[in-house]
Coordinates of C-alpha atoms and ligand atoms in Angstrom, one line a residue:
X1 CA 0.0 0.0 0.0
X2 CA 1.0 3.6 -0.5
X3 CA 1.5 4.9 2.9
X4 CA 3.4 7.7 4.5
X5 CA 3.6 5.7 7.7
X6 CA 6.7 3.6 7.4
X7 CA 6.1 -0.1 7.9
X8 CA 8.7 -1.4 10.3
X9 CA 9.9 -3.4 7.4
X10 CA 12.6 -5.9 8.1
X11 CA 13.6 -5.7 4.4
X12 CA 17.0 -4.4 4.1
X13 CA 17.1 -2.0 1.2
X14 CA 19.4 -2.6 -1.6
X15 CA 22.7 -3.2 0.0
X16 CA 25.6 -4.1 -2.3
X17 CA 28.2 -6.4 -1.1
X18 CA 31.8 -7.2 -2.0
X19 CA 34.3 -9.9 -1.2
X20 CA 37.9 -10.6 -1.8
X21 CA 38.5 -11.4 -5.5
X22 CA 40.1 -14.4 -7.2
X23 CA 43.3 -13.9 -9.1
X24 CA 42.8 -14.1 -12.9
X25 CA 39.2 -13.0 -12.8
X26 CA 38.8 -10.2 -15.3
X27 CA 35.1 -9.3 -15.0
X28 CA 33.3 -7.4 -12.3
X29 CA 30.0 -8.3 -10.6
X30 CA 27.9 -5.7 -8.7
X31 CA 25.3 -7.6 -6.6
X32 CA 22.6 -5.9 -4.6
X33 CA 20.1 -7.5 -2.3
X34 CA 16.6 -6.6 -1.1
X35 CA 14.3 -8.3 1.4
X36 CA 14.7 -11.0 3.9
X37 CA 17.9 -12.5 5.4
X38 CA 17.5 -15.5 3.1
X39 CA 18.1 -13.3 0.1
X40 CA 21.2 -11.9 1.6
X41 CA 22.4 -15.4 2.2
X42 CA 21.5 -16.4 -1.3
X43 CA 23.5 -13.5 -2.8
X44 CA 26.6 -15.0 -1.1
X45 CA 25.9 -18.3 -2.9
X46 CA 25.5 -16.4 -6.2
X47 CA 28.7 -14.5 -5.7
X48 CA 30.6 -17.8 -4.9
X49 CA 29.2 -19.4 -8.1
X50 CA 30.2 -16.4 -10.2
X51 CA 33.6 -16.2 -8.6
X52 CA 34.4 -19.6 -10.1
X53 CA 33.2 -18.2 -13.5
X54 CA 35.4 -15.2 -14.0
X55 CA 33.6 -12.5 -11.8
X56 CA 35.0 -10.7 -8.9
X57 CA 32.6 -8.5 -6.9
X58 CA 32.8 -4.7 -6.9
X59 CA 31.1 -2.0 -4.9
X60 CA 31.3 0.5 -7.8
X61 CA 28.3 0.4 -10.1
X62 CA 30.2 2.2 -12.8
X63 CA 32.9 -0.5 -12.8
X64 CA 30.4 -3.4 -13.2
X65 CA 30.2 -5.7 -16.3
X66 CA 27.3 -7.5 -14.7
X67 CA 24.7 -6.2 -12.2
X68 CA 22.6 -8.7 -10.3
X69 CA 19.7 -7.6 -8.3
X70 CA 18.3 -10.1 -5.8
X71 CA 14.7 -9.1 -5.3
X72 CA 11.8 -9.4 -2.8
X73 CA 8.1 -9.9 -3.7
X74 CA 6.5 -10.0 -0.3
X75 CA 4.7 -6.7 -0.5
X76 CA 3.9 -4.4 -3.4
X77 CA 6.2 -1.7 -2.1
X78 CA 9.2 -4.1 -2.3
X79 CA 8.6 -4.6 -6.0
X80 CA 8.2 -0.9 -6.7
X81 CA 11.6 -0.3 -5.2
X82 CA 13.2 -2.8 -7.5
X83 CA 11.5 -1.4 -10.6
X84 CA 12.8 2.1 -9.7
X85 CA 16.3 0.7 -9.4
X86 CA 16.1 -1.0 -12.8
X87 CA 15.4 2.5 -14.4
X88 CA 18.6 3.7 -12.8
X89 CA 20.5 0.7 -14.2
X90 CA 19.0 1.5 -17.6
X91 CA 20.7 4.9 -17.6
X92 CA 24.0 3.1 -16.9
X93 CA 23.5 0.6 -19.7
X94 CA 22.9 3.4 -22.2
X95 CA 26.4 4.6 -21.4
X96 CA 27.9 1.1 -21.4
X97 CA 25.9 -1.2 -23.8
X98 CA 28.0 -4.3 -22.9
X99 CA 26.7 -4.2 -19.3
X100 CA 24.5 -7.1 -18.4
X101 CA 21.6 -6.9 -15.9
X102 CA 20.2 -9.9 -14.1
X103 CA 17.1 -10.1 -11.8
X104 CA 17.2 -12.9 -9.2
X105 CA 15.0 -14.0 -6.3
X106 CA 11.3 -13.8 -5.6
X107 CA 10.3 -11.2 -8.1
X108 CA 12.1 -13.1 -10.8
X109 CA 10.2 -16.2 -9.8
X110 CA 6.9 -14.4 -9.6
X111 CA 7.0 -12.6 -12.9
X112 CA 9.0 -15.0 -15.0
X113 CA 9.2 -14.0 -18.7
X114 CA 6.9 -11.0 -17.9
X115 CA 9.9 -9.4 -16.3
X116 CA 11.9 -9.6 -19.6
X117 CA 8.9 -8.2 -21.5
X118 CA 8.1 -5.4 -19.1
X119 CA 11.6 -4.3 -18.1
X120 CA 13.6 -4.1 -21.4
X121 CA 16.8 -3.4 -19.5
X122 CA 16.8 -7.0 -18.0
X123 CA 19.0 -9.5 -19.8
X124 CA 18.6 -12.5 -17.4
X125 CA 16.0 -13.8 -15.0
X126 CA 16.8 -16.5 -12.4
X127 CA 14.6 -17.9 -9.6
X128 CA 15.9 -18.9 -6.1
X129 CA 16.6 -22.5 -7.1
X130 CA 18.3 -21.7 -10.4
X131 CA 21.6 -20.1 -9.3
X132 CA 23.8 -23.0 -10.4
X133 CA 22.6 -22.3 -13.9
X134 CA 23.8 -18.7 -13.9
X135 CA 27.0 -19.4 -15.9
X136 CA 25.0 -21.0 -18.7
X137 CA 22.4 -18.3 -18.6
X138 CA 25.2 -15.7 -19.0
X139 CA 26.3 -17.6 -22.1
X140 CA 22.7 -17.5 -23.4
X141 CA 22.8 -13.7 -23.0
X142 CA 26.1 -13.6 -25.0
X143 CA 24.6 -15.7 -27.7
X144 CA 21.5 -13.6 -27.9
X145 CA 19.1 -16.2 -26.5
X146 CA 16.5 -15.6 -23.9
X147 CA 18.1 -16.2 -20.6
X148 CA 15.6 -17.4 -18.0
X149 CA 15.4 -20.2 -15.5
X150 CA 12.6 -20.1 -12.9
X151 CA 12.4 -23.9 -12.3
X152 CA 11.8 -24.7 -8.6
X153 CA 13.6 -27.7 -7.3
X154 CA 12.7 -30.6 -5.1
X155 CA 16.3 -31.0 -3.8
X156 CA 18.3 -27.9 -4.2
X157 CA 19.7 -26.6 -0.9
X158 CA 23.1 -25.5 -2.3
X159 CA 24.5 -27.7 0.5
X160 CA 27.9 -28.3 -1.1
X161 CA 28.6 -24.7 -1.8
X162 CA 30.7 -22.7 0.6
X163 CA 29.1 -19.3 0.5
X164 CA 31.5 -16.5 0.4
X165 CA 30.8 -13.9 3.1
X166 CA 29.9 -10.6 1.5
X167 CA 30.6 -7.4 3.2
X168 CA 29.7 -8.5 6.7
X169 CA 31.4 -7.7 10.0
X170 CA 33.4 -10.9 10.0
X171 CA 31.7 -12.0 13.3
X172 CA 28.0 -12.8 12.6
X173 CA 26.9 -15.0 9.7
X174 CA 23.7 -16.6 8.3
X175 CA 23.6 -20.4 7.7
X176 CA 20.6 -21.6 5.7
X177 CA 19.1 -24.9 6.8
X178 CA 15.8 -25.1 4.9
X179 CA 14.5 -23.7 1.7
X180 CA 10.9 -23.1 0.6
X181 CA 7.7 -23.2 2.6
X182 CA 4.7 -25.5 2.7
X183 CA 2.4 -23.5 4.9
X184 CA 0.4 -21.7 2.3
X185 CA -0.6 -18.8 4.6
X186 CA -3.3 -17.2 2.3
X187 CA -1.6 -13.7 2.2
X188 CA 1.9 -15.0 1.4
X189 CA 3.7 -15.2 -1.9
X190 CA 6.7 -17.2 -0.6
X191 CA 5.3 -20.7 -1.3
X192 CA 5.0 -19.7 -4.9
X193 CA 8.4 -17.9 -5.2
X194 CA 10.5 -20.3 -3.2
X195 CA 8.8 -23.6 -3.7
X196 CA 8.2 -26.5 -1.5
X197 CA 10.0 -27.0 1.8
X198 CA 13.2 -29.1 1.9
X199 CA 15.9 -29.4 4.5
X200 CA 19.7 -29.3 4.1
X201 CA 21.9 -32.2 5.1
X202 CA 23.0 -31.7 8.8
X203 CA 26.7 -32.6 8.2
X204 CA 27.0 -29.8 5.7
X205 CA 25.4 -27.3 8.1
X206 CA 27.7 -28.4 11.0
X207 CA 30.8 -28.2 8.8
X208 CA 29.8 -24.7 7.6
X209 CA 29.5 -23.7 11.3
X210 CA 32.8 -25.1 12.2
X211 CA 34.4 -23.5 9.2
X212 CA 32.9 -20.1 10.2
X213 CA 34.2 -20.6 13.8
X214 CA 37.7 -21.3 12.4
X215 CA 37.5 -18.1 10.4
X216 CA 36.7 -15.9 13.4
X217 CA 32.9 -15.9 13.3
X218 CA 31.3 -15.9 16.8
X219 CA 27.6 -15.9 16.0
X220 CA 25.5 -17.7 13.5
X221 CA 21.8 -17.5 12.6
X222 CA 20.3 -20.7 11.3
X223 CA 17.9 -19.6 8.6
X224 CA 14.7 -20.9 7.0
X225 CA 11.1 -19.8 6.3
X226 CA 10.1 -22.1 9.1
X227 CA 13.1 -23.5 10.9
X228 CA 11.1 -25.5 13.5
X229 CA 9.8 -27.7 10.7
X230 CA 13.4 -28.7 9.7
X231 CA 13.5 -32.5 9.0
X232 CA 16.3 -34.3 7.3
X233 CA 15.7 -37.8 6.2
X234 CA 18.1 -38.3 3.4
X235 CA 16.9 -35.6 0.9
X236 CA 13.7 -34.7 -0.8
X237 CA 10.7 -32.6 0.1
X238 CA 9.3 -32.4 3.6
X239 CA 5.9 -33.4 2.3
X240 CA 7.3 -36.7 1.0
X241 CA 8.6 -37.8 4.5
X242 CA 5.7 -40.3 4.6
X243 CA 7.3 -42.1 1.6
X244 CA 10.7 -42.5 3.3
X245 CA 11.9 -45.9 4.3
X246 CA 11.7 -47.1 7.9
X247 CA 15.5 -46.7 8.1
X248 CA 15.4 -43.2 6.8
X249 CA 12.7 -42.3 9.3
X250 CA 14.7 -43.8 12.2
X251 CA 17.8 -41.8 11.3
X252 CA 15.9 -38.6 10.6
X253 CA 17.0 -35.4 12.2
X254 CA 14.6 -32.7 13.4
X255 CA 15.2 -29.1 14.4
X256 CA 15.7 -29.8 18.1
X257 CA 18.4 -32.4 17.3
X258 CA 20.1 -30.2 14.7
X259 CA 20.2 -27.3 17.1
X260 CA 21.6 -29.6 19.8
X261 CA 24.3 -30.9 17.4
X262 CA 25.3 -27.4 16.3
X263 CA 25.5 -26.1 19.9
X264 CA 27.8 -29.0 20.7
X265 CA 29.9 -28.8 17.5
X266 CA 30.7 -25.1 18.1
X267 CA 30.4 -24.6 21.8
X268 CA 31.9 -21.0 21.8
X269 CA 29.6 -19.8 19.0
X270 CA 26.4 -17.9 19.7
X271 CA 23.5 -19.5 18.0
X272 CA 20.3 -17.9 16.8
X273 CA 17.6 -19.1 14.5
X274 CA 14.8 -17.5 12.4
X275 CA 12.0 -17.8 11.7
X276 CA 9.8 -19.9 14.0
X277 CA 6.3 -20.8 13.3
X278 CA 4.0 -21.4 16.2
X279 CA 2.5 -24.5 14.8
X280 CA 5.9 -26.3 14.6
X281 CA 7.6 -25.0 17.7
X282 CA 7.9 -28.1 19.9
X283 CA 8.8 -28.4 23.5
X284 CA 12.0 -30.3 22.5
X285 CA 13.3 -27.1 20.9
X286 CA 12.6 -25.1 24.0
X287 CA 14.4 -27.8 26.2
X288 CA 17.4 -27.6 23.8
X289 CA 17.5 -23.8 24.2
X290 CA 17.4 -24.1 27.9
X291 CA 20.1 -26.7 28.0
X292 CA 22.8 -24.8 26.0
X293 CA 24.2 -21.4 27.1
X294 CA 25.4 -20.7 23.6
X295 CA 21.9 -20.7 22.2
X296 CA 20.6 -17.2 22.4
X297 CA 17.6 -16.5 24.5
X298 CA 15.5 -15.0 21.8
X299 CA 12.7 -16.3 19.6
X300 CA 11.1 -14.6 16.6
X301 CA 7.6 -16.0 16.6
X302 CA 5.3 -14.2 14.1
X303 CA 1.6 -14.4 15.0
X304 CA 0.1 -12.1 12.3
X305 CA -3.2 -11.6 14.1
X306 CA -4.6 -12.0 17.6
X307 CA -7.9 -13.1 16.4
X308 CA -8.7 -16.8 15.8
X309 CA -11.2 -15.9 13.0
X310 CA -8.5 -13.9 11.1
X311 CA -5.9 -16.6 11.7
X312 CA -8.3 -19.0 10.1
X313 CA -8.8 -16.8 7.0
X314 CA -5.0 -16.6 6.9
X315 CA -4.8 -20.4 7.0
X316 CA -2.5 -20.2 10.0
X317 CA -2.5 -23.5 11.8
X318 CA -3.0 -22.2 15.3
X319 CA -5.7 -20.4 17.3
X320 CA -5.2 -17.4 19.6
X321 CA -5.5 -19.8 22.6
X322 CA -2.9 -22.2 21.3
X323 CA -0.6 -19.4 20.7
X324 CA -1.0 -18.1 24.2
X325 CA -0.4 -21.6 25.6
X326 CA 2.8 -21.8 23.6
X327 CA 4.0 -18.4 24.9
X328 CA 3.3 -19.5 28.5
X329 CA 5.3 -22.7 27.9
X330 CA 8.2 -20.8 26.3
X331 CA 8.4 -18.4 29.3
X332 CA 8.3 -21.3 31.8
X333 CA 10.9 -23.5 30.0
X334 CA 13.3 -20.7 28.9
X335 CA 13.5 -18.0 31.5
X336 CA 14.6 -14.5 30.4
X337 CA 13.5 -15.2 26.9
X338 CA 13.0 -12.3 24.5
X339 CA 10.1 -12.6 22.0
X340 CA 9.6 -10.8 18.8
X341 CA 6.7 -11.0 16.2
X342 CA 5.4 -10.2 12.8
X343 CA 1.9 -8.7 12.6
X344 CA -0.2 -7.8 9.6
X345 CA -2.8 -5.0 10.0
X346 CA -6.0 -4.9 8.0
X347 CA -6.1 -8.4 6.5
X348 CA -9.2 -9.2 4.4
X349 CA -12.4 -8.7 6.4
X350 CA -10.6 -7.6 9.6
X351 CA -13.1 -6.0 12.0
X352 CA -12.4 -3.5 14.7
X353 CA -13.0 -6.2 17.3
X354 CA -10.5 -8.5 15.6
X355 CA -7.9 -5.7 15.4
X356 CA -8.4 -5.1 19.2
X357 CA -7.6 -8.8 19.7
X358 CA -4.2 -8.2 18.1
X359 CA -3.6 -5.3 20.5
X360 CA -4.7 -7.4 23.5
X361 CA -2.4 -10.3 22.6
X362 CA 0.5 -7.9 22.3
X363 CA -0.5 -6.6 25.8
X364 CA -0.4 -10.2 27.1
X365 CA 3.0 -11.1 25.7
X366 CA 4.8 -7.8 25.8
X367 CA 7.2 -8.4 22.9
X368 CA 10.7 -7.1 22.9
X369 CA 10.5 -6.2 19.2
X370 CA 8.3 -6.6 16.2
X371 CA 7.9 -6.2 12.4
X372 CA 4.6 -4.7 11.5
X373 CA 3.0 -4.4 8.1
X374 CA -0.2 -3.2 6.5
X375 CA -1.7 -6.0 4.4
X376 CA -0.6 -5.8 0.8
X377 CA -2.5 -8.0 -1.6
X378 CA -0.2 -10.2 -3.7
X379 CA -1.4 -11.5 -7.1
X380 CA -1.9 -15.2 -7.3
X381 CA -2.1 -15.9 -3.6
X382 CA -5.2 -17.6 -2.1
X383 CA -6.3 -14.4 -0.4
X384 CA -6.1 -12.6 -3.7
X385 CA -8.2 -15.3 -5.5
X386 CA -10.8 -15.9 -2.8
X387 CA -11.1 -12.8 -0.5
X388 CA -11.7 -9.1 -0.9
X389 CA -9.0 -6.7 0.2
X390 CA -11.8 -4.7 1.8
X391 CA -10.2 -2.9 4.7
X392 CA -9.9 0.8 3.6
X393 CA -6.3 2.1 3.3
X394 CA -6.8 4.7 5.9
X395 CA -8.2 2.1 8.4
X396 CA -5.2 -0.2 7.7
X397 CA -2.9 2.8 8.3
X398 CA -4.6 3.7 11.5
X399 CA -4.5 0.1 12.9
X400 CA -0.9 -0.2 11.9
X401 CA -0.1 3.0 13.7
X402 CA -1.9 1.7 16.9
X403 CA 0.1 -1.5 16.7
X404 CA 3.4 0.2 16.2
X405 CA 2.7 2.7 19.0
X406 CA 1.9 -0.1 21.4
X407 CA 5.0 -2.0 20.4
X408 CA 7.1 1.0 21.1
X409 CA 5.8 1.1 24.6
X410 CA 6.5 -2.6 25.2
X411 CA 10.0 -2.4 23.6
X412 CA 10.9 0.4 26.0
X413 CA 9.5 -1.6 29.0
X414 CA 11.5 -4.6 27.9
X415 CA 14.7 -2.6 27.5
X416 CA 14.2 -1.1 31.0
X417 CA 13.9 -4.6 32.4
X418 CA 17.5 -5.3 31.3
X419 CA 18.8 -2.2 33.3
X420 CA 21.0 -2.7 36.3
X421 CA 22.0 -6.2 35.2
X422 CA 25.2 -7.5 33.7
X423 CA 24.9 -9.0 30.2
X424 CA 27.3 -10.9 28.0
X425 CA 27.8 -8.9 24.8
X426 CA 29.4 -10.0 21.5
X427 CA 31.3 -7.0 20.1
X428 CA 30.1 -6.6 16.5
X429 CA 31.8 -3.3 15.6
X430 CA 32.0 0.4 16.3
X431 CA 28.9 2.3 17.4
X432 CA 27.6 4.3 14.4
X433 CA 27.4 7.5 16.5
X434 CA 30.8 7.5 18.1
X435 CA 33.7 5.3 17.3
X436 CA 35.0 5.5 20.9
X437 CA 32.1 3.2 21.7
X438 CA 31.5 -0.5 20.8
X439 CA 28.3 -1.9 19.4
X440 CA 27.1 -5.4 20.2
X441 CA 24.1 -7.5 21.3
X442 CA 23.0 -9.2 24.4
X443 CA 21.7 -12.8 24.2
X444 CA 18.1 -11.4 24.1
X445 CA 19.1 -9.6 20.9
X446 CA 18.9 -6.1 22.3
X447 CA 21.6 -3.7 21.1
X448 CA 24.1 -2.5 23.7
X449 CA 26.5 0.4 23.2
X450 CA 29.4 1.0 25.6
X451 CA 32.7 2.8 25.8
X452 CA 35.7 0.9 24.4
X453 CA 38.4 -0.2 26.8
X454 CA 41.9 -1.2 26.0
X455 CA 42.5 -4.7 24.8
X456 CA 39.0 -5.3 23.5
X457 CA 38.3 -6.0 19.8
X458 CA 35.5 -7.0 17.4
X459 CA 34.5 -10.6 18.0
X460 CA 35.2 -10.5 21.8
X461 CA 32.6 -11.6 24.3
X462 CA 32.5 -9.1 27.2
X463 CA 30.4 -8.5 30.3
X464 CA 28.6 -5.2 30.3
X465 CA 26.3 -3.6 32.9
X466 CA 23.2 -1.9 31.3
X467 CA 22.9 1.5 32.9
X468 CA 20.4 3.4 30.8
X469 CA 18.5 3.1 27.5
X470 CA 17.1 5.1 24.6
X471 CA 14.0 3.9 22.8
X472 CA 15.9 1.1 21.1
X473 CA 19.4 0.8 22.6
X474 CA 20.9 -0.1 25.9
X475 CA 23.8 2.0 27.1
X476 CA 26.3 0.4 29.5
X477 CA 29.7 -0.1 30.8
X478 CA 32.1 -3.0 30.8
X479 CA 32.8 -4.6 34.2
Ligands
LIG1 N1 8.3 -17.5 7.5 C1 8.8 -16.3 6.8 C2 7.9 -15.3 6.6 C3 8.2 -14.5 5.4 S1 7.4 -13.1 5.2 C4 10.1 -15.8 7.5 O1 11.1 -16.5 7.5 O2 10.1 -14.7 8.1 C5 7.7 -12.1 6.6 C6 6.5 -11.5 7.1 O3 5.9 -10.6 6.1 C7 5.4 -12.4 7.4 O4 5.5 -13.0 8.7 C8 4.2 -11.5 7.4 O5 4.0 -10.8 8.6 C9 4.6 -10.4 6.4 N2 3.8 -10.6 5.1 C10 3.8 -11.7 4.3 N3 3.0 -11.5 3.3 C11 2.4 -10.2 3.4 C12 1.5 -9.5 2.7 N4 0.9 -9.9 1.6 N5 1.2 -8.2 3.2 C13 1.7 -7.8 4.3 N6 2.6 -8.4 5.0 C14 3.0 -9.7 4.6
LIG2 FE1 4.8 -17.2 4.2 FE2 3.4 -18.4 6.0 FE3 5.5 -19.6 4.9 S1 4.1 -16.3 6.1 S2 6.8 -18.0 4.3 S3 3.6 -19.1 3.9 S4 4.9 -19.7 7.1

């Protein structure tokens, strides 16, 4: 929706990333990513594939021989941003006709050949499961053939590829563990753009974590659309687990076990995971979290709406009451847990009463943090096909504002509850405001800023007492 209220959008906006080059590579790739963490992680896979095919990355657009834009389709606004960016690339291409432009990710998958027709500047289109095909697609462009691959895969997890780490802080990294999503929430385009759910082989995940530890990384986030649904049984789609052999079923690995194995394999590493889905979050995961100090005490648990009727229209597999039960269980098994959410305001048919149920659920849980959105109808989704997007824009906006305002109150309360206590902080870098201060996070994911002391460096774990806070940051002192 067109709104002057900013969604608290988790989508990072068009960051370009670079890595160390490979000797002998003569061409330059500029890669820019939008949207969720998974896209940023995928861009690292793309860069590592192209590194083996003659391309080093650059942060200078003017220098690029190839521009790849990894796109998001989750809301209308995300696609608008990409289209605007393509117009800018068009101007560059006029100056340098040999420049190639590729569109990757969810918008590529959603629009397919339409993208080549509508955006003349685009030379190449590749969906999230087609990145191994990029070298061939680039040849197609050279030969004047239409370069498009939007085939979704049953197996692809890019497990064997060691993603190069693009432009990060050298301390925190994403490790993808599942791809796709089977949930079919009626508002969501992801099942169509990222395909069916499949899990990555545990050994390759653990090896990647060990490798990251050996390269100085101190925090990993295990990534998936629905991590709690992780299930490895020898390959294949989650939905085909029924067809697995008895032996495969016996040796299968679920999320709690994976989490446990990772925590043991890299005991010094902080471990986070995202995103959890209430329907799949089992007690075994909570017990594993409580058991290991290196698993961070923070859960991102979207609930979308506090009304059971709305949840039903959204095809979420839980009720308000079940969600509350889960929250109570989490709080009792994992003390000091920080909770965050995703909420959609103004979904099809949402009444004022239903909206109030969202606010009251927020009151009950008191989340540390949240991502809040106005409903944006996506073509092809079940909601688009079967329901009317009938909440007026100004009502959506007003409800979103109420949700955001309430979250701000709770975020402040939660931050205040951390004051006067000593927290372990992983130093991630300089504070943006003042380079005499460090920037890091506590286990509960809150940001802590504190004065540097001699002998400390990025990647260190230090103990910091929280003394005060602004609306989103703890201020403290090392002890
Ligand atoms: N399971 C995924 C969810 C991806 S989408 C994950 O890993 O985070 C992230 C959030 O975007 C969703 O939880 C939902 O709150 C929001 N969202 C999805 N489709 C939307 C739509 N059509 N309009 C507004 N918000 C949407
Ligand atoms: Fe989308 Fe629901 Fe999956 S929000 S990513 S369909 S869990």
